[in-house]
Each structure stands twice: as C-alpha cells, then as structure tokens.
Tab-separated table of C-alpha atoms in Angstrom:
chain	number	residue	atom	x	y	z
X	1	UNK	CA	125.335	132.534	25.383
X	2	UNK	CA	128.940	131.957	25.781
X	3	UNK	CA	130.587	130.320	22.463
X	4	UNK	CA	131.664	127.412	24.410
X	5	UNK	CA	127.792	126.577	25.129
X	6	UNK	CA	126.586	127.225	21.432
X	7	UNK	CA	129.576	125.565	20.154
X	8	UNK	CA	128.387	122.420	22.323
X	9	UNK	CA	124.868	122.124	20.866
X	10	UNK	CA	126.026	123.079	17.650
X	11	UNK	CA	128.109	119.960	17.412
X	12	UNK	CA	125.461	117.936	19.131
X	13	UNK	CA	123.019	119.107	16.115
X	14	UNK	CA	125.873	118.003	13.542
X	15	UNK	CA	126.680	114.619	15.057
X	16	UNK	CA	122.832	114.146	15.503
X	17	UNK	CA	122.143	114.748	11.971
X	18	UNK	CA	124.740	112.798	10.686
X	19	UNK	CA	123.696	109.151	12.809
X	20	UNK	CA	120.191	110.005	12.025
X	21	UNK	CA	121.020	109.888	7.911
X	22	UNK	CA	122.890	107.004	8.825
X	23	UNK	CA	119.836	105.141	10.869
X	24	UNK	CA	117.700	106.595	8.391
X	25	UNK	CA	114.643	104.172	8.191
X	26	UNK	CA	114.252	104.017	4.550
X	27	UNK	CA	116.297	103.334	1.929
X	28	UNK	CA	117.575	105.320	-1.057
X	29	UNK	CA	115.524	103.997	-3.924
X	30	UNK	CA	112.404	104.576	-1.489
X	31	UNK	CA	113.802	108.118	-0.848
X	32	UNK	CA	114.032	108.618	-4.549
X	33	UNK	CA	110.934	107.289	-5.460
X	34	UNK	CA	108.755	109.344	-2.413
X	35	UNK	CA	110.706	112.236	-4.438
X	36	UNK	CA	109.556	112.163	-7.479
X	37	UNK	CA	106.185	111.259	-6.662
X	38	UNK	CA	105.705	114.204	-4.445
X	39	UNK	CA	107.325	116.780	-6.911
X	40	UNK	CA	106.312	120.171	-6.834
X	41	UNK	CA	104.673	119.673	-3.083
X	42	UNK	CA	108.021	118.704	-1.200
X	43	UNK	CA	108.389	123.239	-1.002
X	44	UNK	CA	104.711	123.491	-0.298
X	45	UNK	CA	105.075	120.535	2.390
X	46	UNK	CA	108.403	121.829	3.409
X	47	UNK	CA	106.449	125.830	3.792
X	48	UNK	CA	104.319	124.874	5.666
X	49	UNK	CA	105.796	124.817	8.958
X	50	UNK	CA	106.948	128.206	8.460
X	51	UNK	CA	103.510	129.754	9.821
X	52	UNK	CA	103.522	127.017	12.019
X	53	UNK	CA	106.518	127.681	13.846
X	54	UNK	CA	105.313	131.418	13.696
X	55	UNK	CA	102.287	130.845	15.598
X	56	UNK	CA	104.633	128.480	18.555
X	57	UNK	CA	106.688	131.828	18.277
X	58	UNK	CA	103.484	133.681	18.972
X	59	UNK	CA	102.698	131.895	21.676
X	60	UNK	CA	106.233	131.580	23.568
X	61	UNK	CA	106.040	135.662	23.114
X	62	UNK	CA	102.305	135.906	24.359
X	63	UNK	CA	103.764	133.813	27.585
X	64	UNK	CA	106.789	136.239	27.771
X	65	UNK	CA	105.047	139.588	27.458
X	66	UNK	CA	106.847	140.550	24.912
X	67	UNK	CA	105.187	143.889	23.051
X	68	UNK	CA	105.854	144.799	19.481
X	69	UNK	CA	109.219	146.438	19.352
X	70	UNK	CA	110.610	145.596	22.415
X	71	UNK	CA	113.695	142.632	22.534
X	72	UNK	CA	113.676	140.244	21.864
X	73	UNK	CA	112.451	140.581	18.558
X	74	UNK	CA	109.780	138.164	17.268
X	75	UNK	CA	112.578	136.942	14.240
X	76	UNK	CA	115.038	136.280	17.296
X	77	UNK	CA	112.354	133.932	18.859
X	78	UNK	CA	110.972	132.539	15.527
X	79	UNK	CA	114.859	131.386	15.362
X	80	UNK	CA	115.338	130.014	18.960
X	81	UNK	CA	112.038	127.836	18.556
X	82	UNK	CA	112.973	126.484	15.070
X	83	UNK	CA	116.633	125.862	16.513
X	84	UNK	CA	115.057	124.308	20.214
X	85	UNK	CA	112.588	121.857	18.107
X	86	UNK	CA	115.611	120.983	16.240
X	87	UNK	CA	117.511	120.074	18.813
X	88	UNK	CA	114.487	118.282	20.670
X	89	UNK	CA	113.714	116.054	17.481
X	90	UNK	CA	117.812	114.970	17.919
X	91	UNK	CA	117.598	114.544	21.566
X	92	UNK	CA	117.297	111.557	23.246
X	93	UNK	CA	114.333	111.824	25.502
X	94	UNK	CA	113.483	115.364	24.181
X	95	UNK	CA	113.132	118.647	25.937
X	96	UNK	CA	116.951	118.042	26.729
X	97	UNK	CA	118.683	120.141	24.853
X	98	UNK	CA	116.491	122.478	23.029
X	99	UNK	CA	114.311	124.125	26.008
X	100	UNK	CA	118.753	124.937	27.788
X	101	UNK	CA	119.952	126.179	24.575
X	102	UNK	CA	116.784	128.592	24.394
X	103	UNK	CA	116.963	129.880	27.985
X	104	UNK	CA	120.924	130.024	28.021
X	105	UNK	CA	120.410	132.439	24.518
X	106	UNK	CA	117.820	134.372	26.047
X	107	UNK	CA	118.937	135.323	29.327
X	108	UNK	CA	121.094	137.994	28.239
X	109	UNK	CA	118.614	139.334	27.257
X	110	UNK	CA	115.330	139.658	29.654
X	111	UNK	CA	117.289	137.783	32.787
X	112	UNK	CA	117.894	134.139	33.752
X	113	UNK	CA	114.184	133.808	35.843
X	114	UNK	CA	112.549	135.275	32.965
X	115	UNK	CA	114.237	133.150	30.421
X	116	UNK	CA	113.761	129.947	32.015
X	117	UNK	CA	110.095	130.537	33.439
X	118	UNK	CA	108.952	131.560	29.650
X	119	UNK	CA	110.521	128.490	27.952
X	120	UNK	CA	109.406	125.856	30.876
X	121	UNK	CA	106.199	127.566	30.632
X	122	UNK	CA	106.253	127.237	27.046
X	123	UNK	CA	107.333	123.691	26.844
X	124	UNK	CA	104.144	123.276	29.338
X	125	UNK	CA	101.804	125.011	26.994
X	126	UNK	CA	103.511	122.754	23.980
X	127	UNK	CA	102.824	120.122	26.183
X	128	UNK	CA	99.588	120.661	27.018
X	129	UNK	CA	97.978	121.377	24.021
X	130	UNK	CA	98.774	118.231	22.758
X	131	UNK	CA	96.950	116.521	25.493
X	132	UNK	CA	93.999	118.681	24.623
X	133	UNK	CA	94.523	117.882	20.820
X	134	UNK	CA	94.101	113.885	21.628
X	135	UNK	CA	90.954	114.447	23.403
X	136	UNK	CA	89.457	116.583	20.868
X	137	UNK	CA	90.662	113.561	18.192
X	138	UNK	CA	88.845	111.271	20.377
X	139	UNK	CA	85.536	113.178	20.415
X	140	UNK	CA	86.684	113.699	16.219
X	141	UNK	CA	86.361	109.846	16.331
X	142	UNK	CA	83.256	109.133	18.145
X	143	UNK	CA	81.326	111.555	16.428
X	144	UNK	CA	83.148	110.118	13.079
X	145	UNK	CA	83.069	106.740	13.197
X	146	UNK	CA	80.825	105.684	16.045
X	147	UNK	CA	79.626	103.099	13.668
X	148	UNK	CA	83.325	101.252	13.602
X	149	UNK	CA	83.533	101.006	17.282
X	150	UNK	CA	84.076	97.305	18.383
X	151	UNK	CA	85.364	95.960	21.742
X	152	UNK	CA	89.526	96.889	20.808
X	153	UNK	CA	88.607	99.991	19.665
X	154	UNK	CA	86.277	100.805	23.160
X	155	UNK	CA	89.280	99.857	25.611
X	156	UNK	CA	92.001	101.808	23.093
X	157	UNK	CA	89.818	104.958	23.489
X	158	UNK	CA	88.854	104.748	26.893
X	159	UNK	CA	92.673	104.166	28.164
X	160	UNK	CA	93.667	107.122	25.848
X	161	UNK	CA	90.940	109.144	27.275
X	162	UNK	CA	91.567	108.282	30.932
X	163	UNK	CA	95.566	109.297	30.020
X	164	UNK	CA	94.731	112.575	28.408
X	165	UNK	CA	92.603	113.572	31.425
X	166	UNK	CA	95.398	112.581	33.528
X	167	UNK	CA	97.489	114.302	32.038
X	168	UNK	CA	95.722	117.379	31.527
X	169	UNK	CA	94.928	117.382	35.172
X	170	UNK	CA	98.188	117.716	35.683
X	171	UNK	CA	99.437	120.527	33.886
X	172	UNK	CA	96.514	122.165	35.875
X	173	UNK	CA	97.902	121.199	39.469
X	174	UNK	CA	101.590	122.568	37.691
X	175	UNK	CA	100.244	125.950	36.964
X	176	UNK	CA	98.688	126.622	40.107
X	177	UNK	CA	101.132	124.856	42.496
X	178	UNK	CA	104.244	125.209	40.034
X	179	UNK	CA	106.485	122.585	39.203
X	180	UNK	CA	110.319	123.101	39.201
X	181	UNK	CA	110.607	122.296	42.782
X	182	UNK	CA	108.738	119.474	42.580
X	183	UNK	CA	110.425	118.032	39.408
X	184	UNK	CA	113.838	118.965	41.031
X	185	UNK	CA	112.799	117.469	44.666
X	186	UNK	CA	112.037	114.577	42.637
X	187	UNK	CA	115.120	114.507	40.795
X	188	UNK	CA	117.520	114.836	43.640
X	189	UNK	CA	116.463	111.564	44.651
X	190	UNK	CA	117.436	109.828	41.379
X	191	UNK	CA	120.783	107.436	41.410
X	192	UNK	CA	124.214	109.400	39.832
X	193	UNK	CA	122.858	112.498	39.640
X	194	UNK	CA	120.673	113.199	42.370
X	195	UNK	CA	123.541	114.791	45.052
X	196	UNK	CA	124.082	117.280	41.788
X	197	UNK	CA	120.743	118.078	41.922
X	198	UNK	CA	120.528	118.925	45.578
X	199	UNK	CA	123.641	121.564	45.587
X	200	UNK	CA	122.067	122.447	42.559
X	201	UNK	CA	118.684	123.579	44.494
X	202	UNK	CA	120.911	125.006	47.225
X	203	UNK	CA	122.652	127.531	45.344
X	204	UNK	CA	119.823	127.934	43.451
X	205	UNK	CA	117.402	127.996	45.794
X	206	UNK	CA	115.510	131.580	45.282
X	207	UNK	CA	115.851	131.598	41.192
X	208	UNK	CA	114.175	128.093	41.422
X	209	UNK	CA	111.519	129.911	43.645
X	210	UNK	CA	111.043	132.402	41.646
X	211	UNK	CA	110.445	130.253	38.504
X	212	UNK	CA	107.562	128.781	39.804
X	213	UNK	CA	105.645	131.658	40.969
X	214	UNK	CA	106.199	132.906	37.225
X	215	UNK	CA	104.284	129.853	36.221
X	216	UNK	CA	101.712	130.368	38.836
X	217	UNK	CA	101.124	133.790	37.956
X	218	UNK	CA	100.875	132.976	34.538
X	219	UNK	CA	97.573	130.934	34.998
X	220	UNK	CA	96.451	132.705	38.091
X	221	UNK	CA	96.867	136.618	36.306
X	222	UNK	CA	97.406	136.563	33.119
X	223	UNK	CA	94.223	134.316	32.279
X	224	UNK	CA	94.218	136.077	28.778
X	225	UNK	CA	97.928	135.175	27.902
X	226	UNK	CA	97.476	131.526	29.463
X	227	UNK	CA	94.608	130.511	27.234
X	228	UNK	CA	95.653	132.884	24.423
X	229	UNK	CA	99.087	130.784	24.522
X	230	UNK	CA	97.382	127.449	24.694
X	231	UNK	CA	94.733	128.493	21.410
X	232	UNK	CA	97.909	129.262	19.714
X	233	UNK	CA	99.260	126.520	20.401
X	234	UNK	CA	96.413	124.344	19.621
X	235	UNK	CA	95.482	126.198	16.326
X	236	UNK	CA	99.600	125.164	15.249
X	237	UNK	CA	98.547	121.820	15.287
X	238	UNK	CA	95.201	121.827	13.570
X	239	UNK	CA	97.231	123.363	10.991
X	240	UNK	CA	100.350	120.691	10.729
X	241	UNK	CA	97.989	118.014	9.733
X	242	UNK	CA	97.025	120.001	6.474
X	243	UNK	CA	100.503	118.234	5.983
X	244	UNK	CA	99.134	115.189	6.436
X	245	UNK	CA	96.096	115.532	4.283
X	246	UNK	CA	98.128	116.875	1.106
X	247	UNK	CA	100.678	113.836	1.098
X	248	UNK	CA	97.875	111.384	1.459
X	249	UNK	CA	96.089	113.362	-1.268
X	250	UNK	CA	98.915	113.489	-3.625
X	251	UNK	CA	98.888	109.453	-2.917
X	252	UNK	CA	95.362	110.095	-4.436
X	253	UNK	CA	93.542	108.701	-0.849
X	254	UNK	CA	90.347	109.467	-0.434
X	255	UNK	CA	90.708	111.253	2.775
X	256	UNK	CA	89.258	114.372	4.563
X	257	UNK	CA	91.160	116.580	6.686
X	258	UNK	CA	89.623	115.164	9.620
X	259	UNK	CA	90.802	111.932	8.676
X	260	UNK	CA	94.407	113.772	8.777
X	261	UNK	CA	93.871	115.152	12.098
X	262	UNK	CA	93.035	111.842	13.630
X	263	UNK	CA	96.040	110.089	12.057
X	264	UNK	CA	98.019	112.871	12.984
X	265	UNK	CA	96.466	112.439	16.381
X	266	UNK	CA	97.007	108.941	16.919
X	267	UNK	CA	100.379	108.382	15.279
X	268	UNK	CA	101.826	110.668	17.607
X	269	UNK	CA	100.307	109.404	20.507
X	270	UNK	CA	101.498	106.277	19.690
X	271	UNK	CA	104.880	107.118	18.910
X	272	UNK	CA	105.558	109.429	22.153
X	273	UNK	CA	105.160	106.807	24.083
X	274	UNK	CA	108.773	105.690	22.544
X	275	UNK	CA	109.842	109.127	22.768
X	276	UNK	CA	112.920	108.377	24.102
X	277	UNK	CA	113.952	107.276	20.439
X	278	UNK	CA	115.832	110.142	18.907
X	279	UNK	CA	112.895	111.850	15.997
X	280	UNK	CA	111.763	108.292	17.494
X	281	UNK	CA	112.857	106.131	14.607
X	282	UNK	CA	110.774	103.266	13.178
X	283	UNK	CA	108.000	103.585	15.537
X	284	UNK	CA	106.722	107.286	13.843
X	285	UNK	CA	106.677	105.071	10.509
X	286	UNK	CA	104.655	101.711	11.741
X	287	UNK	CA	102.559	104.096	13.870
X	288	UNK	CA	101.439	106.039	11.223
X	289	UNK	CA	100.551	102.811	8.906
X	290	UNK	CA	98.730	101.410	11.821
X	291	UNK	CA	96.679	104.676	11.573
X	292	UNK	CA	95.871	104.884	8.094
X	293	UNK	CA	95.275	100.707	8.092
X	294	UNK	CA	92.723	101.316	10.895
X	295	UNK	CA	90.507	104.050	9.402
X	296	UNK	CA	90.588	102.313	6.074
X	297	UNK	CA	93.719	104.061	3.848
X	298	UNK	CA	96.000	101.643	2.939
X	299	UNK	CA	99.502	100.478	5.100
X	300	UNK	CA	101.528	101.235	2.332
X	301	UNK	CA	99.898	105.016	2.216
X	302	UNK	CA	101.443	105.466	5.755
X	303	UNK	CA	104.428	104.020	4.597
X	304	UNK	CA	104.747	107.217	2.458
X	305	UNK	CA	103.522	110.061	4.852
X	306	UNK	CA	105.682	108.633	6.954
X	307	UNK	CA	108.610	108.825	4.657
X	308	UNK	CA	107.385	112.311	3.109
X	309	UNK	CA	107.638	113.626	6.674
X	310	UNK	CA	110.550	112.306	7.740
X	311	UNK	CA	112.531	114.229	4.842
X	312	UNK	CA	110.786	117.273	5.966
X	313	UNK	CA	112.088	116.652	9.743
X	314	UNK	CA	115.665	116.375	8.229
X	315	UNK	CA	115.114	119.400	6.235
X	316	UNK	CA	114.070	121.893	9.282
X	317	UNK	CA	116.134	120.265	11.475
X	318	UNK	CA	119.274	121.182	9.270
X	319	UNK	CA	118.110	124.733	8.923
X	320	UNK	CA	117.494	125.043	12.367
X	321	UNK	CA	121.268	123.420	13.619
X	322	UNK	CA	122.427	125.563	10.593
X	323	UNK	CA	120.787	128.811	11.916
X	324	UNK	CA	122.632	128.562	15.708
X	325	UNK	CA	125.826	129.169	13.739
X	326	UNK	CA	124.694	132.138	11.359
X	327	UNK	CA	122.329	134.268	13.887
X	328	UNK	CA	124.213	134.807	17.080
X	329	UNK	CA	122.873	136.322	20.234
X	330	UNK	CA	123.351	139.907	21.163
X	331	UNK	CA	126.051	138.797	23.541
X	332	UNK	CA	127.633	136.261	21.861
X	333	UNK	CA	130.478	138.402	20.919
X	334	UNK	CA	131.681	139.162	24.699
X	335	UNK	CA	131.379	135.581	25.638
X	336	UNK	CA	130.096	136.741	28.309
C-alpha cells in the first residue's frame, strides 16, 4: 500500500478513537468502578479475542487458498483482520474502511482480483454467519424458553426469523450469481456519486468481472472451503459470547452460556439495525439491558456487560490502529 493510503486510515483510526473517548457513553466513576469490579478478568476478557480473531484469520485464509508457508503469512492476515475490524467498529456505516485498507495491503501481494474477491468474500462469509447465528439463537430460544412465549415475543421472533431467512437467501443468490456488479449497477444510480461509479465500472469493467466469478467459484468449487469458511466463522462467534457469560458471572448472575449466546444474539441484532452509529453508541448499551431484562438478569447487569465490552472494543481497536503503523506491508517501502 502506498504510504499516502496507510497514512489516510491511520489518521482516520486516531481521530476515530479520540471522538469515540470523547462520546464515550459512560462516565468515569462508572469506568472506574466496572474496573475494579472486574479485576483480574479485564486480561482474560481482553485474551479472548485473540483466538477469536485467529479463527476469522483462518477463515479469510481458507477463502484465499492460502497453504502453510506460502505469503501471505497467517501473522500478516491475523494483523490485517484485527486492523480491518478496527477500522469497521470506527466507521460510519461499517465495511467502509476496513474491507479497502485490507485489499489495498494485500494486493501487492497475491494481485488486485485476488485481494478484493477474498476480502468481499470474506466480509460475505462474516456476514453470513451471523445471519445463521440469529436463527440458531432463535431455535436456542424456542427450545429454551418455549414456556415464556406470549403474543410480543411470537411477532418479535417470527419478524426476526422471516429477516434471517431473507437474508440468508440472499447471500445464497450472491454466491451463485455474484454480487459486485449488481451492488455497483445499483450504486451508479445513487445521487453525487453515482456518475463516479459508472466510469468507475468502465475502466474497471473486466477486474469487476472477474471478482464475481471468484465468488461464484468459491461456492460452486470449492464446496469444502465455502462451508469450512462459514463453520469457522460460526464457531468465532459461539466462542465471543464466553465473553459474555464471564462478565455476567463475575456480576454473580445466574446465567448459562446459552443464556450468553442469546443475549449476545439479540443485542446485536438489535443494535445493527443502527449500524450506521460509529461502534454504534448507546444503542449496543440499552440493547444489551433490554436482553438481559427480558430473559430475567437484571437491567443494571447489562448496564455492565455493556460497559465491560465497550472498554474491550477501545482496547483492540487501539492495538489494531496502532499495529497499521508498526507492521508495514512488503511494499510499503517503494510506495509503490
């Protein structure tokens, strides 16, 4: 990536981080306080998204075809996805400024098709899985609670149901049909910027192309990396709500982990539908009290995960602006 570019996000992280501390949603006293009750388990918290990350790294590499020993390394990619999810949580909108920073630092390196058909592929498969993960909380729930079910509860469900399957039909018609042209055919009709887009898809025309019979190959031929990318995925979610469970434990809640997973579910439904909130601020934190009200916790309980996870955003999200400027790409020394 030329310095210019990296330079650019770089001081997009920065000024990013530095409004977000200053919209911060809590104050310091509650900061303090959700400090020194955690103690010891703000590291463990804080650890672990590293095997987290590692399996989205496993993943983006399964959809690249990347073998042992070949470049990029896996510690090269670990890097770009904590750096890209750091730049997504500070994005308005998302997806804006992570998934370009990734494909502009990988191209030197396995070509500009490649690059951007494994990380819009990967952003899919991100994507995805979390429409797969909200149906699978909403079977969690039935076979849960079935008991609690009243008339609010029946319509919530069923809409989120109907909007998962939506969804995940989709991502199916995407994979076999592809979906840059489409999203940029779509685009080029949009007010201000859609006569960019078109001379855009005119010089760009065949890369484009190519692009999206990458993702069409990937779910038409490489069956094995397409659902070995998506378990991956999937698995790296199960796992983040083991956050979940140990704040709420440490809060002394009588909870189960699959009472995490289906706050972890539901809170982020909820707040993606805001997402185009930078780290989508105040809606995460009276989305995830709503959750823990609902199956019985406490309000004030998701008060504190909230606020517990929030510091643990700020704290990747530093290392991964931080890491852009210490690792540099194989050709960031030409500029080239």
């Amino acid at each position: 990536m030329k310095l210019k570019a990296r330079d650019f996000f770089f001081l997009l992280g920065v000024a990013s981080i530095v409004w977000m501390l200053l919209t911060f949603p809590f104050s310091w006293l509650e900061v303090r306080k959700g400090l020194l009750r955690a103690g010891m388990w703000i590291p463990v918290i804080i650890g672990l998204w590293l095997p987290v990350y590692a399996l989205n790294t496993w993943a983006w590499r399964t959809i690249l075809g990347t073998k042992r020993g070949e470049k990029p390394s896996f510690w090269r990619m670990y890097q770009l996805i904590v750096t890209g999810f750091a730049l997504n949580y500070v994005t308005p909108v998302g997806l804006l400024g992570g998934e370009p920073y990734r494909i502009m630092e990988l191209k030197s390196e396995v070509g500009t098709v490649r690059a951007s058909s494994s990380t819009i592929l990967h952003s899919m498969m991100h994507i995805f899985s979390h429409f797969c993960f909200w149906c699978f909380s909403i079977a969690l729930f039935l076979a849960l609670y079935f008991s609690r079910l009243n008339e609010v509860l029946i319509v919530v469900l069923m809409s989120g149901g109907v909007f998962c399957l939506v969804g995940i039909g989709f991502f199916l018609l995407s994979y076999r049909h592809g979906l840059a042209v489409r999203v940029l055919r779509w685009a080029s009709h949009l007010p201000f910027i859609g006569r960019r887009v078109k001379n855009f898809m005119q010089v760009n025309g065949e890369k484009i192309a190519m692009v999206d019979a990458e993702i069409c190959n990937l779910h038409t031929h490489r069956p094995l990396a397409f659902y070995g990318s998506l378990i991956l995925e999937f698995v790296a979610r199960m796992l983040s709500c083991v956050e979940i469970f140990l704040i709420l434990r440490i809060m002394d809640a009588q909870v189960s982990y699959w009472d995490a997973v289906l706050i972890h579910a539901f809170s982020s439904l909820l707040s993606n539908l805001v997402f185009f909130i930078p780290m989508q601020l105040g809606a995460r934190e009276g989305s995830m009290a709503m959750c823990t009200s609902a199956l019985r916790i406490g309000a004030s309980q998701g008060v504190f995960l909230g606020l517990i996870i929030r510091l643990r955003e700020i704290v990747w999200i530093v290392l991964g602006i931080a890491a852009m400027r210490i690792i540099a790409s194989p050709s960031s020394g030409s500029g080239k």
